[in-house]
Amino acid sequence: DVAYKKMSGQSSRFYHFHPRLGNDGDISSFFHTSLQRNPYWWVDLGSFYKIHHVEIWNRASSGNRLRALTITVGPTLKRARSTCAYFNGPARNGQHLVLKYSKKTAKGRVVKLTQRTYKGYMHLAEIKVF
């Protein structure tokens, strides 16, 4: 997992649910955005990597909020536009997803997960990048 405890961020923050909770190795905690359009979470891997797949652990409650998730990769947050995978959803509580890159690999430094919703929350327990 090249994302473990790397610098991460999110589009907004709901109370004390920090972005670092999304890649801390603990599936019992989770990050959480505020209610907004197209919420997202990202991780800076610190170097360029070939990305094969991303594993996601959904939150144990309100899991059906996870839907229309796009994973993109790029050299920077603003340029993370190369789509790796898509999950239509909705997900189940605590669901473990393995989203593989549609081609063989994607190369990038920043991995961004965006929930393409009119208005919603984004909260995931853990994200691992391989």
PDB file of C-alpha atoms in Angstrom:
ATOM      1  CA  ASP A   1       0.000   0.000   0.000  1.00  0.00           C
ATOM      2  CA  VAL A   2       1.808   3.124  -1.240  1.00  0.00           C
ATOM      3  CA  ALA A   3      -0.816   5.464   0.287  1.00  0.00           C
ATOM      4  CA  TYR A   4      -0.346   4.403   3.923  1.00  0.00           C
ATOM      5  CA  LYS A   5      -0.007   7.505   6.139  1.00  0.00           C
ATOM      6  CA  LYS A   6       0.896   9.718   3.169  1.00  0.00           C
ATOM      7  CA  MET A   7      -0.341  13.317   2.995  1.00  0.00           C
ATOM      8  CA  SER A   8      -4.057  13.423   2.189  1.00  0.00           C
ATOM      9  CA  GLY A   9      -6.805  15.993   1.913  1.00  0.00           C
ATOM     10  CA  GLN A  10     -10.488  16.356   1.177  1.00  0.00           C
ATOM     11  CA  SER A  11     -12.815  18.917  -0.332  1.00  0.00           C
ATOM     12  CA  SER A  12     -14.336  19.851   3.059  1.00  0.00           C
ATOM     13  CA  ARG A  13     -14.422  18.461   6.585  1.00  0.00           C
ATOM     14  CA  PHE A  14     -17.369  17.385   8.699  1.00  0.00           C
ATOM     15  CA  TYR A  15     -16.503  17.999  12.384  1.00  0.00           C
ATOM     16  CA  HIS A  16     -13.369  16.072  13.462  1.00  0.00           C
ATOM     17  CA  PHE A  17     -13.315  13.551  10.586  1.00  0.00           C
ATOM     18  CA  HIS A  18      -9.897  14.433   9.133  1.00  0.00           C
ATOM     19  CA  PRO A  19      -8.638  13.208   5.746  1.00  0.00           C
ATOM     20  CA  ARG A  20      -5.758  11.297   7.394  1.00  0.00           C
ATOM     21  CA  LEU A  21      -8.372   8.846   8.739  1.00  0.00           C
ATOM     22  CA  GLY A  22      -8.756   7.549   5.180  1.00  0.00           C
ATOM     23  CA  ASN A  23      -5.240   6.103   4.967  1.00  0.00           C
ATOM     24  CA  ASP A  24      -4.246   5.407   8.565  1.00  0.00           C
ATOM     25  CA  GLY A  25      -4.581   1.609   8.370  1.00  0.00           C
ATOM     26  CA  ASP A  26      -7.624   1.532  10.680  1.00  0.00           C
ATOM     27  CA  ILE A  27     -10.903   0.451   9.072  1.00  0.00           C
ATOM     28  CA  SER A  28     -12.895   1.360  12.206  1.00  0.00           C
ATOM     29  CA  SER A  29     -12.273   5.106  11.678  1.00  0.00           C
ATOM     30  CA  PHE A  30     -13.300   7.191   8.665  1.00  0.00           C
ATOM     31  CA  PHE A  31     -12.943  10.582   7.027  1.00  0.00           C
ATOM     32  CA  HIS A  32     -16.084  12.593   6.302  1.00  0.00           C
ATOM     33  CA  THR A  33     -16.775  15.631   4.108  1.00  0.00           C
ATOM     34  CA  SER A  34     -19.471  18.215   4.646  1.00  0.00           C
ATOM     35  CA  LEU A  35     -22.613  18.169   2.521  1.00  0.00           C
ATOM     36  CA  GLN A  36     -21.525  19.502  -0.866  1.00  0.00           C
ATOM     37  CA  ARG A  37     -21.514  18.955  -4.618  1.00  0.00           C
ATOM     38  CA  ASN A  38     -18.952  16.430  -5.905  1.00  0.00           C
ATOM     39  CA  PRO A  39     -17.069  15.796  -2.651  1.00  0.00           C
ATOM     40  CA  TYR A  40     -13.577  14.315  -2.971  1.00  0.00           C
ATOM     41  CA  TRP A  41     -10.621  12.864  -1.063  1.00  0.00           C
ATOM     42  CA  TRP A  42      -7.045  12.679  -2.333  1.00  0.00           C
ATOM     43  CA  VAL A  43      -3.651  11.295  -1.354  1.00  0.00           C
ATOM     44  CA  ASP A  44      -0.210  12.485  -2.450  1.00  0.00           C
ATOM     45  CA  LEU A  45       1.954   9.377  -2.755  1.00  0.00           C
ATOM     46  CA  GLY A  46       5.152  11.442  -2.512  1.00  0.00           C
ATOM     47  CA  SER A  47       6.601   9.923  -5.706  1.00  0.00           C
ATOM     48  CA  PHE A  48       5.310   8.626  -9.018  1.00  0.00           C
ATOM     49  CA  TYR A  49       3.973   5.070  -8.965  1.00  0.00           C
ATOM     50  CA  LYS A  50       2.346   2.688 -11.404  1.00  0.00           C
ATOM     51  CA  ILE A  51      -1.148   2.182 -10.009  1.00  0.00           C
ATOM     52  CA  HIS A  52      -2.735  -1.248 -10.576  1.00  0.00           C
ATOM     53  CA  HIS A  53      -5.720  -1.083  -8.259  1.00  0.00           C
ATOM     54  CA  VAL A  54      -7.278   0.750  -5.334  1.00  0.00           C
ATOM     55  CA  GLU A  55      -8.932  -0.961  -2.370  1.00  0.00           C
ATOM     56  CA  ILE A  56     -11.673   0.822  -0.461  1.00  0.00           C
ATOM     57  CA  TRP A  57     -13.398  -0.052   2.798  1.00  0.00           C
ATOM     58  CA  ASN A  58     -16.752   1.643   3.083  1.00  0.00           C
ATOM     59  CA  ARG A  59     -17.981   3.108   6.347  1.00  0.00           C
ATOM     60  CA  ALA A  60     -19.900   0.668   8.585  1.00  0.00           C
ATOM     61  CA  SER A  61     -23.068   2.822   8.546  1.00  0.00           C
ATOM     62  CA  SER A  62     -24.753   5.015   5.912  1.00  0.00           C
ATOM     63  CA  GLY A  63     -22.858   2.957   3.335  1.00  0.00           C
ATOM     64  CA  ASN A  64     -25.462   3.511   0.621  1.00  0.00           C
ATOM     65  CA  ARG A  65     -24.197   7.085   0.255  1.00  0.00           C
ATOM     66  CA  LEU A  66     -21.202   5.741  -1.665  1.00  0.00           C
ATOM     67  CA  ARG A  67     -22.128   5.846  -5.338  1.00  0.00           C
ATOM     68  CA  ALA A  68     -20.904   7.360  -8.614  1.00  0.00           C
ATOM     69  CA  LEU A  69     -17.278   7.178  -7.428  1.00  0.00           C
ATOM     70  CA  THR A  70     -14.537   8.057  -9.903  1.00  0.00           C
ATOM     71  CA  ILE A  71     -10.858   7.396  -9.188  1.00  0.00           C
ATOM     72  CA  THR A  72      -8.381   9.560 -11.068  1.00  0.00           C
ATOM     73  CA  VAL A  73      -4.573   9.734 -11.076  1.00  0.00           C
ATOM     74  CA  GLY A  74      -2.154  12.466 -12.077  1.00  0.00           C
ATOM     75  CA  PRO A  75       1.051  14.350 -11.282  1.00  0.00           C
ATOM     76  CA  THR A  76      -0.713  16.944  -9.082  1.00  0.00           C
ATOM     77  CA  LEU A  77      -4.125  17.385  -7.493  1.00  0.00           C
ATOM     78  CA  LYS A  78      -5.233  19.844 -10.188  1.00  0.00           C
ATOM     79  CA  ARG A  79      -4.005  17.515 -12.930  1.00  0.00           C
ATOM     80  CA  ALA A  80      -5.346  14.233 -11.505  1.00  0.00           C
ATOM     81  CA  ARG A  81      -7.598  13.670 -14.523  1.00  0.00           C
ATOM     82  CA  SER A  82      -6.650  10.231 -15.836  1.00  0.00           C
ATOM     83  CA  THR A  83      -9.587   7.985 -14.889  1.00  0.00           C
ATOM     84  CA  CYS A  84      -8.503   4.692 -13.344  1.00  0.00           C
ATOM     85  CA  ALA A  85     -11.763   3.193 -12.186  1.00  0.00           C
ATOM     86  CA  TYR A  86     -15.425   3.880 -11.574  1.00  0.00           C
ATOM     87  CA  PHE A  87     -17.897   2.448  -9.065  1.00  0.00           C
ATOM     88  CA  ASN A  88     -21.570   3.005  -9.835  1.00  0.00           C
ATOM     89  CA  GLY A  89     -22.915   1.804  -6.484  1.00  0.00           C
ATOM     90  CA  PRO A  90     -24.692   2.173  -4.236  1.00  0.00           C
ATOM     91  CA  ALA A  91     -22.364   0.400  -1.811  1.00  0.00           C
ATOM     92  CA  ARG A  92     -23.278  -1.578   1.292  1.00  0.00           C
ATOM     93  CA  ASN A  93     -22.277  -0.848   4.880  1.00  0.00           C
ATOM     94  CA  GLY A  94     -18.659  -1.904   5.448  1.00  0.00           C
ATOM     95  CA  GLN A  95     -18.266  -3.142   1.871  1.00  0.00           C
ATOM     96  CA  HIS A  96     -14.711  -3.863   0.706  1.00  0.00           C
ATOM     97  CA  LEU A  97     -14.168  -2.828  -2.921  1.00  0.00           C
ATOM     98  CA  VAL A  98     -11.233  -3.666  -5.176  1.00  0.00           C
ATOM     99  CA  LEU A  99     -11.270  -1.299  -8.148  1.00  0.00           C
ATOM    100  CA  LYS A 100      -8.800  -2.250 -10.856  1.00  0.00           C
ATOM    101  CA  TYR A 101      -7.463   0.110 -13.467  1.00  0.00           C
ATOM    102  CA  SER A 102      -9.283  -0.536 -16.741  1.00  0.00           C
ATOM    103  CA  LYS A 103      -5.968  -0.702 -18.599  1.00  0.00           C
ATOM    104  CA  LYS A 104      -2.888  -2.363 -17.085  1.00  0.00           C
ATOM    105  CA  THR A 105      -1.557   0.502 -14.952  1.00  0.00           C
ATOM    106  CA  ALA A 106      -1.803   4.246 -14.475  1.00  0.00           C
ATOM    107  CA  LYS A 107       1.205   6.317 -13.482  1.00  0.00           C
ATOM    108  CA  GLY A 108       0.871   9.201 -11.090  1.00  0.00           C
ATOM    109  CA  ARG A 109       1.703  10.822  -7.793  1.00  0.00           C
ATOM    110  CA  VAL A 110      -1.782  11.923  -6.692  1.00  0.00           C
ATOM    111  CA  VAL A 111      -4.799   9.621  -6.471  1.00  0.00           C
ATOM    112  CA  LYS A 112      -8.168  11.360  -6.184  1.00  0.00           C
ATOM    113  CA  LEU A 113     -11.546   9.814  -5.355  1.00  0.00           C
ATOM    114  CA  THR A 114     -14.524  11.941  -6.382  1.00  0.00           C
ATOM    115  CA  GLN A 115     -18.154  11.196  -5.723  1.00  0.00           C
ATOM    116  CA  ARG A 116     -20.099  12.632  -8.655  1.00  0.00           C
ATOM    117  CA  THR A 117     -23.283  13.632  -6.874  1.00  0.00           C
ATOM    118  CA  TYR A 118     -25.596  16.584  -7.101  1.00  0.00           C
ATOM    119  CA  LYS A 119     -25.097  17.171  -3.387  1.00  0.00           C
ATOM    120  CA  GLY A 120     -23.915  14.669  -0.814  1.00  0.00           C
ATOM    121  CA  TYR A 121     -21.434  13.497   1.786  1.00  0.00           C
ATOM    122  CA  MET A 122     -18.351  11.389   1.200  1.00  0.00           C
ATOM    123  CA  HIS A 123     -17.033   9.162   3.970  1.00  0.00           C
ATOM    124  CA  LEU A 124     -14.843   6.101   3.658  1.00  0.00           C
ATOM    125  CA  ALA A 125     -13.075   4.012   6.281  1.00  0.00           C
ATOM    126  CA  GLU A 126      -9.876   3.220   4.383  1.00  0.00           C
ATOM    127  CA  ILE A 127      -8.243   3.599   0.977  1.00  0.00           C
ATOM    128  CA  LYS A 128      -5.223   1.564  -0.104  1.00  0.00           C
ATOM    129  CA  VAL A 129      -3.337   2.117  -3.360  1.00  0.00           C
ATOM    130  CA  PHE A 130      -1.340  -0.636  -5.091  1.00  0.00           C
TER     131      PHE A 130
END
